[in-house]
PDB file of C-alpha atoms in Angstrom:
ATOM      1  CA  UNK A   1     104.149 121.024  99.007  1.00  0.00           C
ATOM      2  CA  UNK A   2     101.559 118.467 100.220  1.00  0.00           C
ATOM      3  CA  UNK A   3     102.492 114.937  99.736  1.00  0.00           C
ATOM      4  CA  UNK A   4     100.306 112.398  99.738  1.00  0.00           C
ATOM      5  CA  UNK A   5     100.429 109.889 102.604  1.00  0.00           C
ATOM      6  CA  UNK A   6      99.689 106.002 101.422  1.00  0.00           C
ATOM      7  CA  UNK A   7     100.167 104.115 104.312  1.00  0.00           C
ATOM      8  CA  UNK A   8     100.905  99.933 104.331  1.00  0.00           C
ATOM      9  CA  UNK A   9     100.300  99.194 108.071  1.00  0.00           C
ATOM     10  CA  UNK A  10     102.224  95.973 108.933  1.00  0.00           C
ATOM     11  CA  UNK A  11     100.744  93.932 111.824  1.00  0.00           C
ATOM     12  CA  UNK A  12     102.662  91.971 114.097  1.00  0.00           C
ATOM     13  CA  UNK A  13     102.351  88.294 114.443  1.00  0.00           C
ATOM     14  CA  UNK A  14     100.365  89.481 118.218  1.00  0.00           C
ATOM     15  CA  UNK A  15      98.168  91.571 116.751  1.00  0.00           C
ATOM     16  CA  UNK A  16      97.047  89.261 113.919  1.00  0.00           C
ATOM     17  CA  UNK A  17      96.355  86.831 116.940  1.00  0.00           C
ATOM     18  CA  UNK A  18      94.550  89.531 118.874  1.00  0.00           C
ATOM     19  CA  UNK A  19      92.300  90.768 116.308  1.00  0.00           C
ATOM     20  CA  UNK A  20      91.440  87.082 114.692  1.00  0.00           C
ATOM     21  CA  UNK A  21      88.620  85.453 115.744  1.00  0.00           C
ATOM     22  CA  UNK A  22      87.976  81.886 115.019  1.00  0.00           C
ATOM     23  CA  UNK A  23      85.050  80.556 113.024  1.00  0.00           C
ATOM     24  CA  UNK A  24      83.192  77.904 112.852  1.00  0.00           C
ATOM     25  CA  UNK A  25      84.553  77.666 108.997  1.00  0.00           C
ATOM     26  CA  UNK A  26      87.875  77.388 110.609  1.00  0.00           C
ATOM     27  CA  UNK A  27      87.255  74.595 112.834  1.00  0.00           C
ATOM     28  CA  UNK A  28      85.664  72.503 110.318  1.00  0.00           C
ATOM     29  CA  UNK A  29      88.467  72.821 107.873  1.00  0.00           C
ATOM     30  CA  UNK A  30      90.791  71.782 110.163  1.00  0.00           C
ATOM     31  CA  UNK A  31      88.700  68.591 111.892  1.00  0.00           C
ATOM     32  CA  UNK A  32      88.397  67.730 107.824  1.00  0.00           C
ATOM     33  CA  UNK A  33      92.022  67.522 107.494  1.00  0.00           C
ATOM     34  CA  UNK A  34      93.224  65.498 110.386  1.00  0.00           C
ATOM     35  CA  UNK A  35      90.429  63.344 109.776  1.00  0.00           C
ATOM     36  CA  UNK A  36      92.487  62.263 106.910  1.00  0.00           C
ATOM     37  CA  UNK A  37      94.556  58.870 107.454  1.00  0.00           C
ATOM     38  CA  UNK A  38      97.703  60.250 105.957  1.00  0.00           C
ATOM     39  CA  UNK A  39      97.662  63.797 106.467  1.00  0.00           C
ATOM     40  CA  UNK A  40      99.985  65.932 104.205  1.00  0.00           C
ATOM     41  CA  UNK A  41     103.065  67.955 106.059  1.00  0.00           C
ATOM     42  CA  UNK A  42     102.773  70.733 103.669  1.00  0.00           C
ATOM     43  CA  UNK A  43     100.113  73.109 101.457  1.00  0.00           C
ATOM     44  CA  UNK A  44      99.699  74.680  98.455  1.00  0.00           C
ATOM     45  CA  UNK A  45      98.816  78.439  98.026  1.00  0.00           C
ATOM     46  CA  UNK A  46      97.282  78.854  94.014  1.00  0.00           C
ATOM     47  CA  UNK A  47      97.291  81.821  92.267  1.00  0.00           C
ATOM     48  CA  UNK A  48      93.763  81.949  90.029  1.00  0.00           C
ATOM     49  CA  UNK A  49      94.062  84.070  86.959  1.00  0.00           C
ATOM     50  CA  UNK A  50      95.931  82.586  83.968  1.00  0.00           C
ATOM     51  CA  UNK A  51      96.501  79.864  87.136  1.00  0.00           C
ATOM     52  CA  UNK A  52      93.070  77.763  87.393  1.00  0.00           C
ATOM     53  CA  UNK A  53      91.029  79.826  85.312  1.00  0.00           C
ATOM     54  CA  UNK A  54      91.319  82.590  82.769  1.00  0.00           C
ATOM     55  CA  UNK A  55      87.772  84.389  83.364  1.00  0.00           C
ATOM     56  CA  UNK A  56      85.242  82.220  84.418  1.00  0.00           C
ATOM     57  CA  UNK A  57      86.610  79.542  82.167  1.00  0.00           C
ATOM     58  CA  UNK A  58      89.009  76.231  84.061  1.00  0.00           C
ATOM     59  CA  UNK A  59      92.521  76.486  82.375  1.00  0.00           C
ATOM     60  CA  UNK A  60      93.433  72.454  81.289  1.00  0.00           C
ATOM     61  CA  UNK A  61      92.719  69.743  83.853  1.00  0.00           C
ATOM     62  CA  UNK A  62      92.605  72.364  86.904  1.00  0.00           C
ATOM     63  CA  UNK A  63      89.483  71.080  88.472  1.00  0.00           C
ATOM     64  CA  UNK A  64      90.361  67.482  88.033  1.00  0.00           C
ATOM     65  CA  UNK A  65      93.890  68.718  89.511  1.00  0.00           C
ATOM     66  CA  UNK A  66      92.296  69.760  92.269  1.00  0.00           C
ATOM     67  CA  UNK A  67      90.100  66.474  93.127  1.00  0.00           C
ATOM     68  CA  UNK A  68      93.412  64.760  93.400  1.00  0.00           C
ATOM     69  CA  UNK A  69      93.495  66.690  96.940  1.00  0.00           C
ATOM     70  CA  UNK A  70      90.989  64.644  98.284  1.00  0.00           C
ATOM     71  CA  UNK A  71      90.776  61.262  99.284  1.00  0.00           C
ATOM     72  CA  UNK A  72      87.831  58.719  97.535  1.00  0.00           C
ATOM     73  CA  UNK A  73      85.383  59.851 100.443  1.00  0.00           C
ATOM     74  CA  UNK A  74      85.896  63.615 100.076  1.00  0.00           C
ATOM     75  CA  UNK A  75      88.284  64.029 102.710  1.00  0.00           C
ATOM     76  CA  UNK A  76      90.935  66.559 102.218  1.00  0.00           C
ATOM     77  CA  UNK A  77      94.397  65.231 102.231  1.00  0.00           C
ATOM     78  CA  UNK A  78      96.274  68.325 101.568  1.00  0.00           C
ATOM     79  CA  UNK A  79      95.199  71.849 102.399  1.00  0.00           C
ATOM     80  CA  UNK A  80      95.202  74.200  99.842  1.00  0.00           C
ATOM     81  CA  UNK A  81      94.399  77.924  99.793  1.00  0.00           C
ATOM     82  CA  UNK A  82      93.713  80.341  96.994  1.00  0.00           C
ATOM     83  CA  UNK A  83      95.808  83.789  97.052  1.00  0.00           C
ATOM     84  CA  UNK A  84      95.108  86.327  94.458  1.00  0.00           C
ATOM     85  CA  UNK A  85      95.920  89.992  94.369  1.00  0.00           C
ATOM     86  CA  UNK A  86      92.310  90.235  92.651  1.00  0.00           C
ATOM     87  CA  UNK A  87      89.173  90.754  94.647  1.00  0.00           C
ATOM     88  CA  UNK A  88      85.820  93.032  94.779  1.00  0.00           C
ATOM     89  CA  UNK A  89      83.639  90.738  96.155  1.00  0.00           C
ATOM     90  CA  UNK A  90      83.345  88.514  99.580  1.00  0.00           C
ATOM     91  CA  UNK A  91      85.650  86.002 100.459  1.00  0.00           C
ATOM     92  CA  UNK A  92      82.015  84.003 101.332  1.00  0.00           C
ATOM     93  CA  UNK A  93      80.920  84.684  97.521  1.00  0.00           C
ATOM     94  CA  UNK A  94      84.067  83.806  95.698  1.00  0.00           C
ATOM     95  CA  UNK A  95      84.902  80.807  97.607  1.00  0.00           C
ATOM     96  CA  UNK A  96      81.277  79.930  96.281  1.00  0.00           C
ATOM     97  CA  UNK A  97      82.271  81.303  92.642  1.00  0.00           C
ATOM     98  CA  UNK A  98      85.393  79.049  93.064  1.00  0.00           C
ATOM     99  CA  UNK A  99      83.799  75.787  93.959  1.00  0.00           C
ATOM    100  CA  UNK A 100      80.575  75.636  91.231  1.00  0.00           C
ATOM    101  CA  UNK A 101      83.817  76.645  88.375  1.00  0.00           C
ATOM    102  CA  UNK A 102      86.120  74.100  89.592  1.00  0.00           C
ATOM    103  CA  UNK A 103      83.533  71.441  91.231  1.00  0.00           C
ATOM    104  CA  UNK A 104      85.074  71.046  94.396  1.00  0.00           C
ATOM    105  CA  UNK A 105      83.920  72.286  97.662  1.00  0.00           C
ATOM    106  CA  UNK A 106      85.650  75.349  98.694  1.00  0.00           C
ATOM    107  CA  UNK A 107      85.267  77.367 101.759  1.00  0.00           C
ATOM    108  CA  UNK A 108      86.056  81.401 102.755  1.00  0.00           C
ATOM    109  CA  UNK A 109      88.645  80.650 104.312  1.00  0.00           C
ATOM    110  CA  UNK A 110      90.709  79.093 101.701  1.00  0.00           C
ATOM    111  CA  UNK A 111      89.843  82.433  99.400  1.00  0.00           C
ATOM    112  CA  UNK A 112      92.901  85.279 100.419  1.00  0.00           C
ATOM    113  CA  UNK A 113      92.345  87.951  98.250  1.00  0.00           C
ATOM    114  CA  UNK A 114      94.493  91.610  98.154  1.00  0.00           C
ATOM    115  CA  UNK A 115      91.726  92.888 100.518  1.00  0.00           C
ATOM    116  CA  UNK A 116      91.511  89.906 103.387  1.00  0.00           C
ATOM    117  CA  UNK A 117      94.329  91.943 105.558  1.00  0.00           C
ATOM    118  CA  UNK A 118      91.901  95.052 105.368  1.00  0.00           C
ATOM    119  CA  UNK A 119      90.121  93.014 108.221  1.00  0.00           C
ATOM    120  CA  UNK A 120      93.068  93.205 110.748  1.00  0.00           C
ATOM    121  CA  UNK A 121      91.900  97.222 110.369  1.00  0.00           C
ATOM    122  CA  UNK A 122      87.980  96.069 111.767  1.00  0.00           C
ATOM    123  CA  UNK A 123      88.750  97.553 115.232  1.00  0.00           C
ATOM    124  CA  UNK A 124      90.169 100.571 114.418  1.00  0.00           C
ATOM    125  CA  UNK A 125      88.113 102.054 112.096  1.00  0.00           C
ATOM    126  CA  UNK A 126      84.737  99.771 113.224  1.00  0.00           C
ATOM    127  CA  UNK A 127      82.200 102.344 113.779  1.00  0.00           C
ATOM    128  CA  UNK A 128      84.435 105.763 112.220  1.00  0.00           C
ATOM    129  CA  UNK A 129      82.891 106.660 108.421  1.00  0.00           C
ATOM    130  CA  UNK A 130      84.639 104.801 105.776  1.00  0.00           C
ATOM    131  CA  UNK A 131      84.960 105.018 102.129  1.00  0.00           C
ATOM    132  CA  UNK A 132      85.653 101.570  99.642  1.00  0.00           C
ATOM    133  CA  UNK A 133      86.443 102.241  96.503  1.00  0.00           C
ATOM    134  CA  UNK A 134      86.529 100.085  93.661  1.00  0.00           C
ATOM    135  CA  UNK A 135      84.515  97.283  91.419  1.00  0.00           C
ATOM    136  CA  UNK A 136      82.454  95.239  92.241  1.00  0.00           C
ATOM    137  CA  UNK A 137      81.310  94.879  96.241  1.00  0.00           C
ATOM    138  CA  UNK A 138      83.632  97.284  97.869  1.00  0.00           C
ATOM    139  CA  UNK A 139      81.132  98.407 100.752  1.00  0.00           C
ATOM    140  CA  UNK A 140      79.655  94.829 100.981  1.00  0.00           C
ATOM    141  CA  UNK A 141      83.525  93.361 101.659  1.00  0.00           C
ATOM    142  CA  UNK A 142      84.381  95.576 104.235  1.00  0.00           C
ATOM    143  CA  UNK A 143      81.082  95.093 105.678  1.00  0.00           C
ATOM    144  CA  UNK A 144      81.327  91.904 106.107  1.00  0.00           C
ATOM    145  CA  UNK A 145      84.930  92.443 107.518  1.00  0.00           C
ATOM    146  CA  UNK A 146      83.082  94.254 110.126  1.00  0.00           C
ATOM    147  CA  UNK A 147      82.853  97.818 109.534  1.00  0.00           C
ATOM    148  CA  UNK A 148      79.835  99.261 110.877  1.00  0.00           C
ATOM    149  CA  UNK A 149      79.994 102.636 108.776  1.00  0.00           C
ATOM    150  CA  UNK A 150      80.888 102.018 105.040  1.00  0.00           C
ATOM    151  CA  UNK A 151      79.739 103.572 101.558  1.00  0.00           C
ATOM    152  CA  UNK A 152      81.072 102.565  98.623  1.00  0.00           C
ATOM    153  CA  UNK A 153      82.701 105.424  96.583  1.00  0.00           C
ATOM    154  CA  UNK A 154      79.742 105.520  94.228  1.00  0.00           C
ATOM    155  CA  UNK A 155      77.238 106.384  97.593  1.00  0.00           C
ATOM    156  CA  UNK A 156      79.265 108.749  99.066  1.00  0.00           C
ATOM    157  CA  UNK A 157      79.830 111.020  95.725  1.00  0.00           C
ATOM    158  CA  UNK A 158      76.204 110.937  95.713  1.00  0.00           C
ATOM    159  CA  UNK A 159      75.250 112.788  98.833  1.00  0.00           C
ATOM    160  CA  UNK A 160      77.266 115.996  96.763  1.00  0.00           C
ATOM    161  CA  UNK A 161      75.933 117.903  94.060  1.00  0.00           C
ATOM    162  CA  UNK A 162      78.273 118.676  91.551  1.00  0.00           C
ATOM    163  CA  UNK A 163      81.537 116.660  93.124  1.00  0.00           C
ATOM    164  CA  UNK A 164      82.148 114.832  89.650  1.00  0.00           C
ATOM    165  CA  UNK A 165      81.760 118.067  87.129  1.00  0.00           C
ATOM    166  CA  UNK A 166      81.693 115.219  84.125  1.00  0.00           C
ATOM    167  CA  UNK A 167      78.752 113.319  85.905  1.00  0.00           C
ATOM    168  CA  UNK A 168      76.298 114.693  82.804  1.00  0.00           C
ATOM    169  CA  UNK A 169      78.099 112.916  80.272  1.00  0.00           C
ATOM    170  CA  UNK A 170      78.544 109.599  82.073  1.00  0.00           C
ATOM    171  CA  UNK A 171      75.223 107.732  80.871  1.00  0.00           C
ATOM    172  CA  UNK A 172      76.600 104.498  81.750  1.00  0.00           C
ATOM    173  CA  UNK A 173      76.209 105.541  85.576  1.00  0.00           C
ATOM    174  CA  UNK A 174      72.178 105.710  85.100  1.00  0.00           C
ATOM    175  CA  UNK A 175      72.572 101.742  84.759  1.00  0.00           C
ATOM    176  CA  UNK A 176      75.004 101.137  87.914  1.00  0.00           C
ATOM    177  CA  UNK A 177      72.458 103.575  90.211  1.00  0.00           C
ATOM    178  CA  UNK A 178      69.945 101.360  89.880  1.00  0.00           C
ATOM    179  CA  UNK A 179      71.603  98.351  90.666  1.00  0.00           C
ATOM    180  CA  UNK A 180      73.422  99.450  94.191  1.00  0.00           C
ATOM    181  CA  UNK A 181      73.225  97.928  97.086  1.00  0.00           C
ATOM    182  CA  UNK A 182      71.436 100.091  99.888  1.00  0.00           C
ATOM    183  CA  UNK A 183      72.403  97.169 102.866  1.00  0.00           C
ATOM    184  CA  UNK A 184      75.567  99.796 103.646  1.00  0.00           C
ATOM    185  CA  UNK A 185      73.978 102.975 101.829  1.00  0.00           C
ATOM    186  CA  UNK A 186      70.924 102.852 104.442  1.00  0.00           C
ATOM    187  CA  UNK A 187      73.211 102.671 107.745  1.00  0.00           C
ATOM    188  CA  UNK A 188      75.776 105.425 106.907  1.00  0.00           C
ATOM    189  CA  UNK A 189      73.457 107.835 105.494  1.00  0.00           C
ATOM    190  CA  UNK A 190      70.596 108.224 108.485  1.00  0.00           C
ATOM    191  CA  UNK A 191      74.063 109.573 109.725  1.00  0.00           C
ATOM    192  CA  UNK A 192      74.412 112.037 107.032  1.00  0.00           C
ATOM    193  CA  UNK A 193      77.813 111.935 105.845  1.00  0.00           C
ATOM    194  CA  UNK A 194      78.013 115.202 104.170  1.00  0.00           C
ATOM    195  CA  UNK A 195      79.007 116.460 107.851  1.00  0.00           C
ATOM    196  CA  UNK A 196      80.422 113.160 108.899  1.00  0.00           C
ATOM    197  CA  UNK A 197      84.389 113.225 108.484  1.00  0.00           C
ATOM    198  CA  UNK A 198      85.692 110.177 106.564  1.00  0.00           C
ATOM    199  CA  UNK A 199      88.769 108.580 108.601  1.00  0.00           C
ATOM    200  CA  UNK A 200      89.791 106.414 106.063  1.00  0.00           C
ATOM    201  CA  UNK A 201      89.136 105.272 102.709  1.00  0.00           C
ATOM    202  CA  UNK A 202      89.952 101.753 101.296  1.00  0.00           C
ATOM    203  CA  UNK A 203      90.573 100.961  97.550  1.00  0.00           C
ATOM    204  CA  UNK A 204      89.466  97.268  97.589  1.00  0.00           C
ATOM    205  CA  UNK A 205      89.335  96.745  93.223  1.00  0.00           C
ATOM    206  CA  UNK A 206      90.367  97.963  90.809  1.00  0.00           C
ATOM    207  CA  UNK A 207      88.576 101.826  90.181  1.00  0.00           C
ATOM    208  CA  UNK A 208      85.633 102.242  87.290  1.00  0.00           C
ATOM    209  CA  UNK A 209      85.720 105.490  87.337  1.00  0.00           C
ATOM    210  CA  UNK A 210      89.075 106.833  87.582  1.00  0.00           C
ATOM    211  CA  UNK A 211      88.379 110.625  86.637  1.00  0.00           C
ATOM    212  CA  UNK A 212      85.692 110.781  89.309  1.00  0.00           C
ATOM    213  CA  UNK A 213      87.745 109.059  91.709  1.00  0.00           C
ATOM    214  CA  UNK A 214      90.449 110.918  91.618  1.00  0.00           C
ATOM    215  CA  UNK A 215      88.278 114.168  92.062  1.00  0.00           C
ATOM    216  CA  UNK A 216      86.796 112.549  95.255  1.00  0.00           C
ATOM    217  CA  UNK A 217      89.542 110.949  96.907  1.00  0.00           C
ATOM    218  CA  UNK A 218      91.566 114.342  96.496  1.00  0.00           C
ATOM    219  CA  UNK A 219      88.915 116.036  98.358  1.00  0.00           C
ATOM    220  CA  UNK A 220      88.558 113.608 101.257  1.00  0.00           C
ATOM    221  CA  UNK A 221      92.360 113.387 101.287  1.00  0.00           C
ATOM    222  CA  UNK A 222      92.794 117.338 101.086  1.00  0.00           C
ATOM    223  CA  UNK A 223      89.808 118.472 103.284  1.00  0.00           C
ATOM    224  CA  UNK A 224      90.618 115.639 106.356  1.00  0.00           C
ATOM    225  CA  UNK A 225      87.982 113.264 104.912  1.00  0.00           C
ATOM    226  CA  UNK A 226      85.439 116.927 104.551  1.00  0.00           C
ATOM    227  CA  UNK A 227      84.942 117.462 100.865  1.00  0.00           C
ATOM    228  CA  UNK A 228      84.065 121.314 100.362  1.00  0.00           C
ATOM    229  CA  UNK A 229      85.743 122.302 103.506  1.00  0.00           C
ATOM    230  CA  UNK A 230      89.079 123.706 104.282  1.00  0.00           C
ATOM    231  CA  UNK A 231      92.754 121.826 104.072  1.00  0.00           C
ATOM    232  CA  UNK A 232      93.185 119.478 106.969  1.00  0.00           C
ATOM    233  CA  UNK A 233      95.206 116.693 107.813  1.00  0.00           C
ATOM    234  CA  UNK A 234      95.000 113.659 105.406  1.00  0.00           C
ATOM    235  CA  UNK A 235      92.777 110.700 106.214  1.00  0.00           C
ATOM    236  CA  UNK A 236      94.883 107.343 105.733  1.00  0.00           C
ATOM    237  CA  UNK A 237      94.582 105.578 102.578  1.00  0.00           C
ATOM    238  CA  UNK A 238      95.004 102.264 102.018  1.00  0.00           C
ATOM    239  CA  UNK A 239      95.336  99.848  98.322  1.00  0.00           C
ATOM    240  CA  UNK A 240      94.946  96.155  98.459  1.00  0.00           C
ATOM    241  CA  UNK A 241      97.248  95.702  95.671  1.00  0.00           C
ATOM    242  CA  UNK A 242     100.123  97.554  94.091  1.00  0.00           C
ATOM    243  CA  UNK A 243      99.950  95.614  90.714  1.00  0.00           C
ATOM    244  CA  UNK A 244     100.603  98.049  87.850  1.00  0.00           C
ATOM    245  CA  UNK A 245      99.027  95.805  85.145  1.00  0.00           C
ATOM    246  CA  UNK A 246      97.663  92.067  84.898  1.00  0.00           C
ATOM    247  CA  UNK A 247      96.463  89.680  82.541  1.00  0.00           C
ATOM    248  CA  UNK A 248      92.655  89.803  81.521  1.00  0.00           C
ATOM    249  CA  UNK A 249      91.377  88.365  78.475  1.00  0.00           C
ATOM    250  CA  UNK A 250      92.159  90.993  76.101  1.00  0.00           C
ATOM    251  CA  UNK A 251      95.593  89.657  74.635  1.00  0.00           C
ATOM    252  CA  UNK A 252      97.935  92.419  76.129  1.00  0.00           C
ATOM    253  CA  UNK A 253      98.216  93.190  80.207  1.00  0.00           C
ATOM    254  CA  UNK A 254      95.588  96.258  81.345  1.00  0.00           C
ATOM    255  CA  UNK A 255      96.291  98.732  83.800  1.00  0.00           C
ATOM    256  CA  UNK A 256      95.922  97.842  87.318  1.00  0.00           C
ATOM    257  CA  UNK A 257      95.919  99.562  91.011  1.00  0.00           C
ATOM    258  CA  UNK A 258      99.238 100.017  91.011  1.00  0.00           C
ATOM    259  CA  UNK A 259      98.505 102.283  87.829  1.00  0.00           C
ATOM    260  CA  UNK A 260      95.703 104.345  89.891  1.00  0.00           C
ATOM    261  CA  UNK A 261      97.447 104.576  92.978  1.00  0.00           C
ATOM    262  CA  UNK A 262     100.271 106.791  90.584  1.00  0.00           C
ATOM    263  CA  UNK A 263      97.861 108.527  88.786  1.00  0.00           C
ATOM    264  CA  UNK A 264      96.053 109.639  92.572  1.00  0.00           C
ATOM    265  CA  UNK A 265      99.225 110.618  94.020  1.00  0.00           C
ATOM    266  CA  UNK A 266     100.616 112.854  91.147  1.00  0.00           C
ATOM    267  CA  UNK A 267      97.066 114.855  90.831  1.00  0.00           C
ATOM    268  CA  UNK A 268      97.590 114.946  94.555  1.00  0.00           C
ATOM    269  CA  UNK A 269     101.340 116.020  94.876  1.00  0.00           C
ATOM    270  CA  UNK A 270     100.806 118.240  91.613  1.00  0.00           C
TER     271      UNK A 270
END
């Protein structure tokens, strides 16, 4: 029996260092701090569903919370970072997300979501094919990691007729084609990726379309990242987050990626 292969690369503290670059985000974060007069010897990591906000809406006094971090000229006094196992979009667009809900001034690299370690995976994977899956931005996140060669999961079932056998019935898809982004669609298909092999695929969200994901990711996983061709060894796969449910605003928890990372590898080890 085939078993299905997840793999949760752990980096050493060397290789972090090697593969970080600084930025210019970086620097000014941390000439805003020891600007302070009183700098803080510690920081505060916040969690930001049912934390700060629940949806788009501040939970209590959170953003008046959070001015207490900063001095009566805007200085920061203690550093602060957001972690959330949440995530679909760019650390550059939710730190802006962030900052106009909470009116303070946040930058990227205060946003970790479950995806930020998927950049310590930049050079290895750069210019190979790659697949994100997920809601949201998946392609535009790992794009702006670094990878050179990315389609979101929605692209790349595209460029195969009759992949997703239930396609027909799913109406609601005729509104999402309109709306994707061809920034990563344009560079990985004048490669045709029909005949390129996919060396890894990345859930970065949570999936839309579970059925059709499934179906896909089985192929690439089956087929050595080939869909339509015969068994080969399995690409690497790789989840941001292991959460089997979380809190949204419907009253009771709803299913998570832990959830579709066990309903992937059953159909797969079936």
């Amino acid at each position: 029996m085939k078993i299905l292969q997840i793999l949760r690369r752990k980096l050493s503290s060397s290789q972090i260092r090697s593969t970080a670059t600084p930025s210019l985000s970086l620097a000014f974060f941390y000439r805003q701090l020891h600007s302070s007069s009183n700098p803080a010897s510690f920081g505060v990591a916040f969690d930001i569903d049912g934390v700060l906000l629940r949806g788009s809406n501040p939970i209590g006094g959170s953003p008046r919370a959070l001015k207490r971090f900063y001095d009566d000229s805007g200085t920061l006094k203690v550093p602060y970072v957001f972690l959330t196992n949440g995530g679909g979009v760019p650390e550059s667009k939710r730190a802006k997300e962030l900052g106009s809900l909470l009116d303070v001034n946040i930058l990227p690299l205060q946003v970790i979501q479950g995806h930020s370690p998927f950049k310590q995976l930049m050079r290895r994977f750069e210019n190979e094919l790659i697949v994100a899956v997920g809601k949201g931005e998946p392609a535009e996140v790992m794009s702006e990691y670094g990878f050179k060669n990315v389609l979101s999961i929605d692209e790349y079932a595209s460029c195969f007729d009759n992949i997703d056998p239930l396609a027909q019935y799913k109406k609601w898809t005729d509104k999402l084609d309109g709306n994707q982004s061809s920034k990563s669609k344009h560079t990985a298909l004048s490669n045709d990726p029909c005949s390129q092999r996919v060396a890894a695929v990345f859930v970065v969200s949570d999936s839309v379309d579970w059925s059709r994901d499934i179906q896909v990711l089985c192929d690439i996983l089956r087929t050595g990242g080939l869909p339509g061709k015969e068994i080969a060894h399995q690409p690497p796969l790789f989840f941001a987050n292991d959460d089997l449910a979380y809190q949204a605003l419907f009253p009771s928890e709803r299913l998570g990626m832990g959830a579709f990372r066990i309903a992937v590898e059953s159909v797969f080890n079936a």
